[in-house]
C-alpha cells in the first residue's frame, strides 16, 4: 500500500498554518511538531536530488512571481545556507515548526551572515512511501505554498529581493523537509527626512504610526518597505506623499497654507 502525506505548509515570520486552513501563530505562541513513525523504506528506491529540488522550487517561485507581476528573487548564498541549516535540523530531529531549533527565521538568517531588513519563511514536509523524483518533490512544496494564502503572500511579497531554499530528508522517518526564506537586506532600507520649516507644528502618519513634528525640527526615518505619509494640516486638509530613499520632505507655510515639497 502506498502511503503519501504532505505536512502543514506554514508561513512566514513566526507562524505555523495547517492545511487545508491556515492559522497564524503569535510570536509568543510557540508550536513545534514532533514526527515519529515506523521507518519505511522507499519501496521504489526513488531518491530525489535535494539540491536540484531546491533549485526547482526557486524557479517555480520566480515563475509564480512573474505571472503575478512581481520581480524575480535570485537565490542568495547566505539565505540558502540558513535554509539548509534549518532543513537539516528538522530532518535530523524530526521536529517541525518555525521555532523548532529555538530560533526564529530572522535569528537564523543573522547567524548565517544575512543582515536583514525584511525576512519571511515558508516551511513544509512531505512523505511518500514510493519515494519522490526531483521535480515532483519540488512541485509538491511550491504548489502547496502557492495555494495557501499566508505562504502565497510570502511568495508574492513585492518588497523582498532574494530567496534561499533547501530540502533535507530524515533518515529515520523518510520525511522530506523544505525551508524557503525571503529577504531584503538592511542595506536596501529606505531612508528619508521630514523637515518642518514652518512656524507651527504639523502631524503626519507613516503606516499606522502617528508623528508630531514641531517647528524647525528634522526627523529621519529608516523603513524597509516603500512608505506613504499622510500629512494633516491644522485646517483638516490632508496631503499624501510617497518618499523615496534619500528624499528630504520639507514642510513650509505661506500665510495660512501649508505645503510639502521634496528636496
PDB file of C-alpha atoms in Angstrom:
ATOM      1  CA  UNK A   1       0.000   0.000   0.000  1.00  0.00           C
ATOM      2  CA  UNK A   2       1.251   3.403  -0.906  1.00  0.00           C
ATOM      3  CA  UNK A   3       1.379   5.989   1.860  1.00  0.00           C
ATOM      4  CA  UNK A   4       1.571   9.643   0.986  1.00  0.00           C
ATOM      5  CA  UNK A   5       1.473  12.662   3.263  1.00  0.00           C
ATOM      6  CA  UNK A   6       2.047  16.325   2.766  1.00  0.00           C
ATOM      7  CA  UNK A   7       2.526  18.150   6.017  1.00  0.00           C
ATOM      8  CA  UNK A   8       1.407  21.533   7.198  1.00  0.00           C
ATOM      9  CA  UNK A   9       2.732  24.231   4.935  1.00  0.00           C
ATOM     10  CA  UNK A  10       3.463  27.035   7.385  1.00  0.00           C
ATOM     11  CA  UNK A  11       4.136  30.561   6.682  1.00  0.00           C
ATOM     12  CA  UNK A  12       6.268  33.459   7.369  1.00  0.00           C
ATOM     13  CA  UNK A  13       7.740  35.353  10.260  1.00  0.00           C
ATOM     14  CA  UNK A  14       6.681  33.196  13.278  1.00  0.00           C
ATOM     15  CA  UNK A  15       3.611  31.422  12.037  1.00  0.00           C
ATOM     16  CA  UNK A  16       2.532  27.846  11.508  1.00  0.00           C
ATOM     17  CA  UNK A  17      -0.584  27.388   9.420  1.00  0.00           C
ATOM     18  CA  UNK A  18      -2.100  23.995   8.709  1.00  0.00           C
ATOM     19  CA  UNK A  19      -3.722  22.695   5.588  1.00  0.00           C
ATOM     20  CA  UNK A  20      -6.416  22.929   4.469  1.00  0.00           C
ATOM     21  CA  UNK A  21      -6.991  26.025   6.623  1.00  0.00           C
ATOM     22  CA  UNK A  22      -4.082  28.244   7.650  1.00  0.00           C
ATOM     23  CA  UNK A  23      -3.745  29.861  11.054  1.00  0.00           C
ATOM     24  CA  UNK A  24      -1.015  32.252  12.163  1.00  0.00           C
ATOM     25  CA  UNK A  25       0.831  31.993  15.435  1.00  0.00           C
ATOM     26  CA  UNK A  26       1.643  34.950  17.627  1.00  0.00           C
ATOM     27  CA  UNK A  27       5.326  35.474  18.378  1.00  0.00           C
ATOM     28  CA  UNK A  28       4.866  34.110  21.912  1.00  0.00           C
ATOM     29  CA  UNK A  29       2.817  31.099  20.805  1.00  0.00           C
ATOM     30  CA  UNK A  30       5.478  28.503  20.086  1.00  0.00           C
ATOM     31  CA  UNK A  31       4.380  25.334  18.330  1.00  0.00           C
ATOM     32  CA  UNK A  32       6.769  22.519  17.476  1.00  0.00           C
ATOM     33  CA  UNK A  33       5.564  19.257  15.971  1.00  0.00           C
ATOM     34  CA  UNK A  34       7.480  16.035  16.667  1.00  0.00           C
ATOM     35  CA  UNK A  35       7.129  13.359  13.978  1.00  0.00           C
ATOM     36  CA  UNK A  36       7.565   9.698  14.905  1.00  0.00           C
ATOM     37  CA  UNK A  37       6.626   6.916  12.503  1.00  0.00           C
ATOM     38  CA  UNK A  38       7.923   3.413  11.835  1.00  0.00           C
ATOM     39  CA  UNK A  39      10.797   3.591   9.408  1.00  0.00           C
ATOM     40  CA  UNK A  40       9.529   2.817   5.925  1.00  0.00           C
ATOM     41  CA  UNK A  41      11.974   2.262   3.106  1.00  0.00           C
ATOM     42  CA  UNK A  42      11.187   3.970  -0.166  1.00  0.00           C
ATOM     43  CA  UNK A  43       9.675   0.976  -1.945  1.00  0.00           C
ATOM     44  CA  UNK A  44      10.624   2.142  -5.393  1.00  0.00           C
ATOM     45  CA  UNK A  45      14.095   3.244  -4.415  1.00  0.00           C
ATOM     46  CA  UNK A  46      13.384   6.736  -5.737  1.00  0.00           C
ATOM     47  CA  UNK A  47      15.645   9.351  -4.233  1.00  0.00           C
ATOM     48  CA  UNK A  48      15.450  12.922  -5.485  1.00  0.00           C
ATOM     49  CA  UNK A  49      18.377  15.248  -5.994  1.00  0.00           C
ATOM     50  CA  UNK A  50      17.778  17.513  -2.997  1.00  0.00           C
ATOM     51  CA  UNK A  51      19.846  20.418  -4.332  1.00  0.00           C
ATOM     52  CA  UNK A  52      18.028  20.060  -7.644  1.00  0.00           C
ATOM     53  CA  UNK A  53      14.670  20.102  -5.856  1.00  0.00           C
ATOM     54  CA  UNK A  54      15.625  23.301  -4.021  1.00  0.00           C
ATOM     55  CA  UNK A  55      16.694  24.915  -7.294  1.00  0.00           C
ATOM     56  CA  UNK A  56      13.405  23.870  -8.895  1.00  0.00           C
ATOM     57  CA  UNK A  57      11.455  25.498  -6.039  1.00  0.00           C
ATOM     58  CA  UNK A  58      13.315  28.767  -6.684  1.00  0.00           C
ATOM     59  CA  UNK A  59      12.483  28.503 -10.395  1.00  0.00           C
ATOM     60  CA  UNK A  60       8.814  27.742  -9.676  1.00  0.00           C
ATOM     61  CA  UNK A  61       8.630  30.633  -7.226  1.00  0.00           C
ATOM     62  CA  UNK A  62      10.012  33.093  -9.763  1.00  0.00           C
ATOM     63  CA  UNK A  63       7.646  31.808 -12.444  1.00  0.00           C
ATOM     64  CA  UNK A  64       4.782  32.330  -9.992  1.00  0.00           C
ATOM     65  CA  UNK A  65       6.006  35.842  -9.199  1.00  0.00           C
ATOM     66  CA  UNK A  66       6.297  36.698 -12.893  1.00  0.00           C
ATOM     67  CA  UNK A  67       2.736  35.530 -13.511  1.00  0.00           C
ATOM     68  CA  UNK A  68       1.648  37.892 -10.742  1.00  0.00           C
ATOM     69  CA  UNK A  69       3.682  40.889 -11.968  1.00  0.00           C
ATOM     70  CA  UNK A  70       6.404  40.553  -9.336  1.00  0.00           C
ATOM     71  CA  UNK A  71      10.118  40.794  -9.923  1.00  0.00           C
ATOM     72  CA  UNK A  72      12.341  37.732  -9.700  1.00  0.00           C
ATOM     73  CA  UNK A  73      14.127  36.936  -6.434  1.00  0.00           C
ATOM     74  CA  UNK A  74      17.559  35.354  -7.046  1.00  0.00           C
ATOM     75  CA  UNK A  75      18.987  32.762  -4.694  1.00  0.00           C
ATOM     76  CA  UNK A  76      21.204  34.330  -2.041  1.00  0.00           C
ATOM     77  CA  UNK A  77      24.063  32.228  -0.646  1.00  0.00           C
ATOM     78  CA  UNK A  78      23.530  33.357   2.964  1.00  0.00           C
ATOM     79  CA  UNK A  79      19.786  32.797   2.909  1.00  0.00           C
ATOM     80  CA  UNK A  80      20.348  29.417   1.265  1.00  0.00           C
ATOM     81  CA  UNK A  81      22.822  28.450   3.995  1.00  0.00           C
ATOM     82  CA  UNK A  82      20.325  29.474   6.691  1.00  0.00           C
ATOM     83  CA  UNK A  83      17.565  27.479   4.989  1.00  0.00           C
ATOM     84  CA  UNK A  84      19.832  24.445   4.616  1.00  0.00           C
ATOM     85  CA  UNK A  85      20.883  24.521   8.262  1.00  0.00           C
ATOM     86  CA  UNK A  86      17.270  24.610   9.443  1.00  0.00           C
ATOM     87  CA  UNK A  87      16.074  21.952   6.983  1.00  0.00           C
ATOM     88  CA  UNK A  88      18.930  19.720   8.134  1.00  0.00           C
ATOM     89  CA  UNK A  89      17.955  20.311  11.768  1.00  0.00           C
ATOM     90  CA  UNK A  90      14.328  19.304  11.176  1.00  0.00           C
ATOM     91  CA  UNK A  91      15.388  16.254   9.169  1.00  0.00           C
ATOM     92  CA  UNK A  92      17.842  15.214  11.876  1.00  0.00           C
ATOM     93  CA  UNK A  93      15.392  15.621  14.766  1.00  0.00           C
ATOM     94  CA  UNK A  94      12.018  15.238  13.016  1.00  0.00           C
ATOM     95  CA  UNK A  95      10.943  18.308  14.996  1.00  0.00           C
ATOM     96  CA  UNK A  96       8.926  20.672  12.853  1.00  0.00           C
ATOM     97  CA  UNK A  97       7.976  24.305  13.370  1.00  0.00           C
ATOM     98  CA  UNK A  98       9.355  27.787  12.806  1.00  0.00           C
ATOM     99  CA  UNK A  99      10.868  27.723  16.299  1.00  0.00           C
ATOM    100  CA  UNK A 100      11.921  24.066  16.347  1.00  0.00           C
ATOM    101  CA  UNK A 101      15.602  24.880  16.863  1.00  0.00           C
ATOM    102  CA  UNK A 102      14.939  27.575  19.454  1.00  0.00           C
ATOM    103  CA  UNK A 103      15.411  30.434  16.979  1.00  0.00           C
ATOM    104  CA  UNK A 104      13.144  32.441  14.734  1.00  0.00           C
ATOM    105  CA  UNK A 105      13.690  32.980  10.978  1.00  0.00           C
ATOM    106  CA  UNK A 106      15.415  36.325  11.462  1.00  0.00           C
ATOM    107  CA  UNK A 107      17.825  34.907  14.023  1.00  0.00           C
ATOM    108  CA  UNK A 108      18.737  32.029  11.717  1.00  0.00           C
ATOM    109  CA  UNK A 109      19.344  34.450   8.841  1.00  0.00           C
ATOM    110  CA  UNK A 110      21.614  36.596  11.016  1.00  0.00           C
ATOM    111  CA  UNK A 111      23.523  33.540  12.223  1.00  0.00           C
ATOM    112  CA  UNK A 112      24.473  32.931   8.594  1.00  0.00           C
ATOM    113  CA  UNK A 113      25.533  36.497   7.934  1.00  0.00           C
ATOM    114  CA  UNK A 114      22.363  37.918   6.366  1.00  0.00           C
ATOM    115  CA  UNK A 115      21.747  41.341   7.933  1.00  0.00           C
ATOM    116  CA  UNK A 116      18.077  41.663   7.109  1.00  0.00           C
ATOM    117  CA  UNK A 117      15.552  44.438   6.856  1.00  0.00           C
ATOM    118  CA  UNK A 118      12.736  42.042   5.943  1.00  0.00           C
ATOM    119  CA  UNK A 119      12.653  38.285   6.434  1.00  0.00           C
ATOM    120  CA  UNK A 120       9.949  35.726   5.674  1.00  0.00           C
ATOM    121  CA  UNK A 121       9.890  31.950   5.899  1.00  0.00           C
ATOM    122  CA  UNK A 122       7.786  29.104   4.491  1.00  0.00           C
ATOM    123  CA  UNK A 123       8.308  25.546   5.721  1.00  0.00           C
ATOM    124  CA  UNK A 124       6.716  22.218   4.824  1.00  0.00           C
ATOM    125  CA  UNK A 125       7.205  18.482   4.974  1.00  0.00           C
ATOM    126  CA  UNK A 126       6.184  15.689   2.602  1.00  0.00           C
ATOM    127  CA  UNK A 127       6.250  11.896   2.598  1.00  0.00           C
ATOM    128  CA  UNK A 128       5.501   9.204   0.025  1.00  0.00           C
ATOM    129  CA  UNK A 129       6.323   5.547   0.675  1.00  0.00           C
ATOM    130  CA  UNK A 130       7.175   5.151  -3.021  1.00  0.00           C
ATOM    131  CA  UNK A 131       9.688   7.976  -2.793  1.00  0.00           C
ATOM    132  CA  UNK A 132       9.912  11.096  -4.948  1.00  0.00           C
ATOM    133  CA  UNK A 133      11.609  12.137  -8.113  1.00  0.00           C
ATOM    134  CA  UNK A 134      13.226  15.555  -8.053  1.00  0.00           C
ATOM    135  CA  UNK A 135      10.700  17.704  -9.908  1.00  0.00           C
ATOM    136  CA  UNK A 136       7.544  16.200  -8.346  1.00  0.00           C
ATOM    137  CA  UNK A 137       9.006  16.785  -4.885  1.00  0.00           C
ATOM    138  CA  UNK A 138       9.747  20.420  -5.728  1.00  0.00           C
ATOM    139  CA  UNK A 139       6.255  20.840  -7.191  1.00  0.00           C
ATOM    140  CA  UNK A 140       4.710  19.358  -4.036  1.00  0.00           C
ATOM    141  CA  UNK A 141       6.242  22.117  -1.947  1.00  0.00           C
ATOM    142  CA  UNK A 142       5.896  25.022  -4.391  1.00  0.00           C
ATOM    143  CA  UNK A 143       2.311  24.245  -5.364  1.00  0.00           C
ATOM    144  CA  UNK A 144       1.262  23.698  -1.756  1.00  0.00           C
ATOM    145  CA  UNK A 145       2.645  27.087  -0.768  1.00  0.00           C
ATOM    146  CA  UNK A 146       1.049  28.793  -3.765  1.00  0.00           C
ATOM    147  CA  UNK A 147      -2.377  27.502  -2.726  1.00  0.00           C
ATOM    148  CA  UNK A 148      -2.079  28.574   0.906  1.00  0.00           C
ATOM    149  CA  UNK A 149      -2.879  32.300   1.364  1.00  0.00           C
ATOM    150  CA  UNK A 150      -0.251  33.074   4.040  1.00  0.00           C
ATOM    151  CA  UNK A 151       2.527  31.342   2.102  1.00  0.00           C
ATOM    152  CA  UNK A 152       1.327  32.840  -1.143  1.00  0.00           C
ATOM    153  CA  UNK A 153       1.721  36.301   0.422  1.00  0.00           C
ATOM    154  CA  UNK A 154       5.331  35.475   1.245  1.00  0.00           C
ATOM    155  CA  UNK A 155       5.985  34.212  -2.266  1.00  0.00           C
ATOM    156  CA  UNK A 156       4.473  37.348  -3.801  1.00  0.00           C
ATOM    157  CA  UNK A 157       5.874  39.902  -1.355  1.00  0.00           C
ATOM    158  CA  UNK A 158       6.790  42.815  -3.658  1.00  0.00           C
ATOM    159  CA  UNK A 159       9.467  44.189  -1.332  1.00  0.00           C
ATOM    160  CA  UNK A 160      11.748  41.169  -0.862  1.00  0.00           C
ATOM    161  CA  UNK A 161      14.809  40.988  -3.089  1.00  0.00           C
ATOM    162  CA  UNK A 162      16.262  37.494  -2.562  1.00  0.00           C
ATOM    163  CA  UNK A 163      15.396  33.962  -1.567  1.00  0.00           C
ATOM    164  CA  UNK A 164      17.055  30.839  -0.210  1.00  0.00           C
ATOM    165  CA  UNK A 165      15.620  27.315  -0.424  1.00  0.00           C
ATOM    166  CA  UNK A 166      16.753  23.972   0.964  1.00  0.00           C
ATOM    167  CA  UNK A 167      15.335  20.444   1.174  1.00  0.00           C
ATOM    168  CA  UNK A 168      16.537  17.705   3.538  1.00  0.00           C
ATOM    169  CA  UNK A 169      15.477  14.102   4.168  1.00  0.00           C
ATOM    170  CA  UNK A 170      15.091  12.366   7.521  1.00  0.00           C
ATOM    171  CA  UNK A 171      16.911   9.040   7.584  1.00  0.00           C
ATOM    172  CA  UNK A 172      14.652   7.987  10.471  1.00  0.00           C
ATOM    173  CA  UNK A 173      11.205   8.642   9.022  1.00  0.00           C
ATOM    174  CA  UNK A 174      11.830   9.239   5.327  1.00  0.00           C
ATOM    175  CA  UNK A 175      10.117  12.622   5.544  1.00  0.00           C
ATOM    176  CA  UNK A 176      11.351  15.480   3.367  1.00  0.00           C
ATOM    177  CA  UNK A 177      11.577  18.916   4.965  1.00  0.00           C
ATOM    178  CA  UNK A 178      11.649  22.124   2.928  1.00  0.00           C
ATOM    179  CA  UNK A 179      12.573  25.647   4.016  1.00  0.00           C
ATOM    180  CA  UNK A 180      12.058  28.734   1.876  1.00  0.00           C
ATOM    181  CA  UNK A 181      13.408  32.086   3.079  1.00  0.00           C
ATOM    182  CA  UNK A 182      12.733  35.509   1.583  1.00  0.00           C
ATOM    183  CA  UNK A 183      14.756  38.561   2.479  1.00  0.00           C
ATOM    184  CA  UNK A 184      15.525  42.201   1.898  1.00  0.00           C
ATOM    185  CA  UNK A 185      18.921  43.277   3.275  1.00  0.00           C
ATOM    186  CA  UNK A 186      19.340  46.160   5.678  1.00  0.00           C
ATOM    187  CA  UNK A 187      21.486  47.834   3.033  1.00  0.00           C
ATOM    188  CA  UNK A 188      18.292  48.204   0.958  1.00  0.00           C
ATOM    189  CA  UNK A 189      16.414  50.078   3.701  1.00  0.00           C
ATOM    190  CA  UNK A 190      14.725  53.322   2.633  1.00  0.00           C
ATOM    191  CA  UNK A 191      15.994  56.399   4.498  1.00  0.00           C
ATOM    192  CA  UNK A 192      14.314  59.795   4.207  1.00  0.00           C
ATOM    193  CA  UNK A 193      13.937  63.014   6.228  1.00  0.00           C
ATOM    194  CA  UNK A 194      10.970  65.155   7.170  1.00  0.00           C
ATOM    195  CA  UNK A 195      11.778  68.797   7.973  1.00  0.00           C
ATOM    196  CA  UNK A 196       9.347  71.356   9.331  1.00  0.00           C
ATOM    197  CA  UNK A 197      10.373  74.862   8.222  1.00  0.00           C
ATOM    198  CA  UNK A 198       7.037  76.389   9.165  1.00  0.00           C
ATOM    199  CA  UNK A 199       6.239  78.257  12.377  1.00  0.00           C
ATOM    200  CA  UNK A 200       3.637  75.723  13.503  1.00  0.00           C
ATOM    201  CA  UNK A 201       3.666  72.065  14.431  1.00  0.00           C
ATOM    202  CA  UNK A 202       2.497  69.535  11.866  1.00  0.00           C
ATOM    203  CA  UNK A 203       1.198  65.981  12.148  1.00  0.00           C
ATOM    204  CA  UNK A 204       1.603  63.026   9.819  1.00  0.00           C
ATOM    205  CA  UNK A 205       1.076  59.285   9.691  1.00  0.00           C
ATOM    206  CA  UNK A 206       3.532  56.692   8.456  1.00  0.00           C
ATOM    207  CA  UNK A 207       1.635  53.435   8.157  1.00  0.00           C
ATOM    208  CA  UNK A 208      -0.171  53.025  11.468  1.00  0.00           C
ATOM    209  CA  UNK A 209       2.270  55.255  13.382  1.00  0.00           C
ATOM    210  CA  UNK A 210       1.443  58.892  14.127  1.00  0.00           C
ATOM    211  CA  UNK A 211       4.058  61.639  14.459  1.00  0.00           C
ATOM    212  CA  UNK A 212       4.043  65.262  15.565  1.00  0.00           C
ATOM    213  CA  UNK A 213       6.804  67.461  14.173  1.00  0.00           C
ATOM    214  CA  UNK A 214       7.429  70.787  15.963  1.00  0.00           C
ATOM    215  CA  UNK A 215       8.671  73.857  14.064  1.00  0.00           C
ATOM    216  CA  UNK A 216      12.328  73.778  12.905  1.00  0.00           C
ATOM    217  CA  UNK A 217      12.697  70.079  13.666  1.00  0.00           C
ATOM    218  CA  UNK A 218      14.059  67.385  11.287  1.00  0.00           C
ATOM    219  CA  UNK A 219      13.184  63.723  11.723  1.00  0.00           C
ATOM    220  CA  UNK A 220      14.919  60.869   9.850  1.00  0.00           C
ATOM    221  CA  UNK A 221      13.010  57.669   9.107  1.00  0.00           C
ATOM    222  CA  UNK A 222      14.509  54.321   8.126  1.00  0.00           C
ATOM    223  CA  UNK A 223      11.956  51.820   6.798  1.00  0.00           C
ATOM    224  CA  UNK A 224      12.051  48.508   4.971  1.00  0.00           C
ATOM    225  CA  UNK A 225       9.057  48.930   2.681  1.00  0.00           C
ATOM    226  CA  UNK A 226       8.247  51.856   0.361  1.00  0.00           C
ATOM    227  CA  UNK A 227       6.398  54.260   2.664  1.00  0.00           C
ATOM    228  CA  UNK A 228       3.393  56.521   2.258  1.00  0.00           C
ATOM    229  CA  UNK A 229       2.990  59.545   4.513  1.00  0.00           C
ATOM    230  CA  UNK A 230      -0.253  61.367   5.153  1.00  0.00           C
ATOM    231  CA  UNK A 231       0.119  64.918   6.436  1.00  0.00           C
ATOM    232  CA  UNK A 232      -2.805  66.523   8.248  1.00  0.00           C
ATOM    233  CA  UNK A 233      -2.751  70.312   8.347  1.00  0.00           C
ATOM    234  CA  UNK A 234      -4.322  72.448  11.052  1.00  0.00           C
ATOM    235  CA  UNK A 235      -7.350  73.192   8.840  1.00  0.00           C
ATOM    236  CA  UNK A 236      -8.081  69.455   8.487  1.00  0.00           C
ATOM    237  CA  UNK A 237      -6.805  69.105   4.924  1.00  0.00           C
ATOM    238  CA  UNK A 238      -4.567  66.150   4.139  1.00  0.00           C
ATOM    239  CA  UNK A 239      -1.723  65.505   1.727  1.00  0.00           C
ATOM    240  CA  UNK A 240      -0.330  62.087   0.763  1.00  0.00           C
ATOM    241  CA  UNK A 241       3.360  61.810  -0.140  1.00  0.00           C
ATOM    242  CA  UNK A 242       5.404  58.786  -1.204  1.00  0.00           C
ATOM    243  CA  UNK A 243       9.070  59.472  -0.391  1.00  0.00           C
ATOM    244  CA  UNK A 244      11.974  57.651  -1.992  1.00  0.00           C
ATOM    245  CA  UNK A 245      15.275  56.784  -0.412  1.00  0.00           C
ATOM    246  CA  UNK A 246      17.342  59.919   0.097  1.00  0.00           C
ATOM    247  CA  UNK A 247      14.369  62.303  -0.088  1.00  0.00           C
ATOM    248  CA  UNK A 248      14.005  65.296   2.204  1.00  0.00           C
ATOM    249  CA  UNK A 249      10.363  66.312   2.652  1.00  0.00           C
ATOM    250  CA  UNK A 250      10.138  69.976   3.591  1.00  0.00           C
ATOM    251  CA  UNK A 251       7.030  71.469   5.158  1.00  0.00           C
ATOM    252  CA  UNK A 252       6.522  75.223   4.703  1.00  0.00           C
ATOM    253  CA  UNK A 253       3.696  77.647   5.359  1.00  0.00           C
ATOM    254  CA  UNK A 254       2.712  80.721   3.351  1.00  0.00           C
ATOM    255  CA  UNK A 255       0.034  82.826   5.008  1.00  0.00           C
ATOM    256  CA  UNK A 256      -2.442  80.143   6.122  1.00  0.00           C
ATOM    257  CA  UNK A 257      -1.463  77.489   3.571  1.00  0.00           C
ATOM    258  CA  UNK A 258       0.828  74.569   4.381  1.00  0.00           C
ATOM    259  CA  UNK A 259       2.732  72.717   1.660  1.00  0.00           C
ATOM    260  CA  UNK A 260       5.247  69.902   1.450  1.00  0.00           C
ATOM    261  CA  UNK A 261       7.928  69.556  -1.224  1.00  0.00           C
ATOM    262  CA  UNK A 262      10.784  67.187  -1.939  1.00  0.00           C
ATOM    263  CA  UNK A 263      14.348  68.444  -1.985  1.00  0.00           C
TER     264      UNK A 263
END
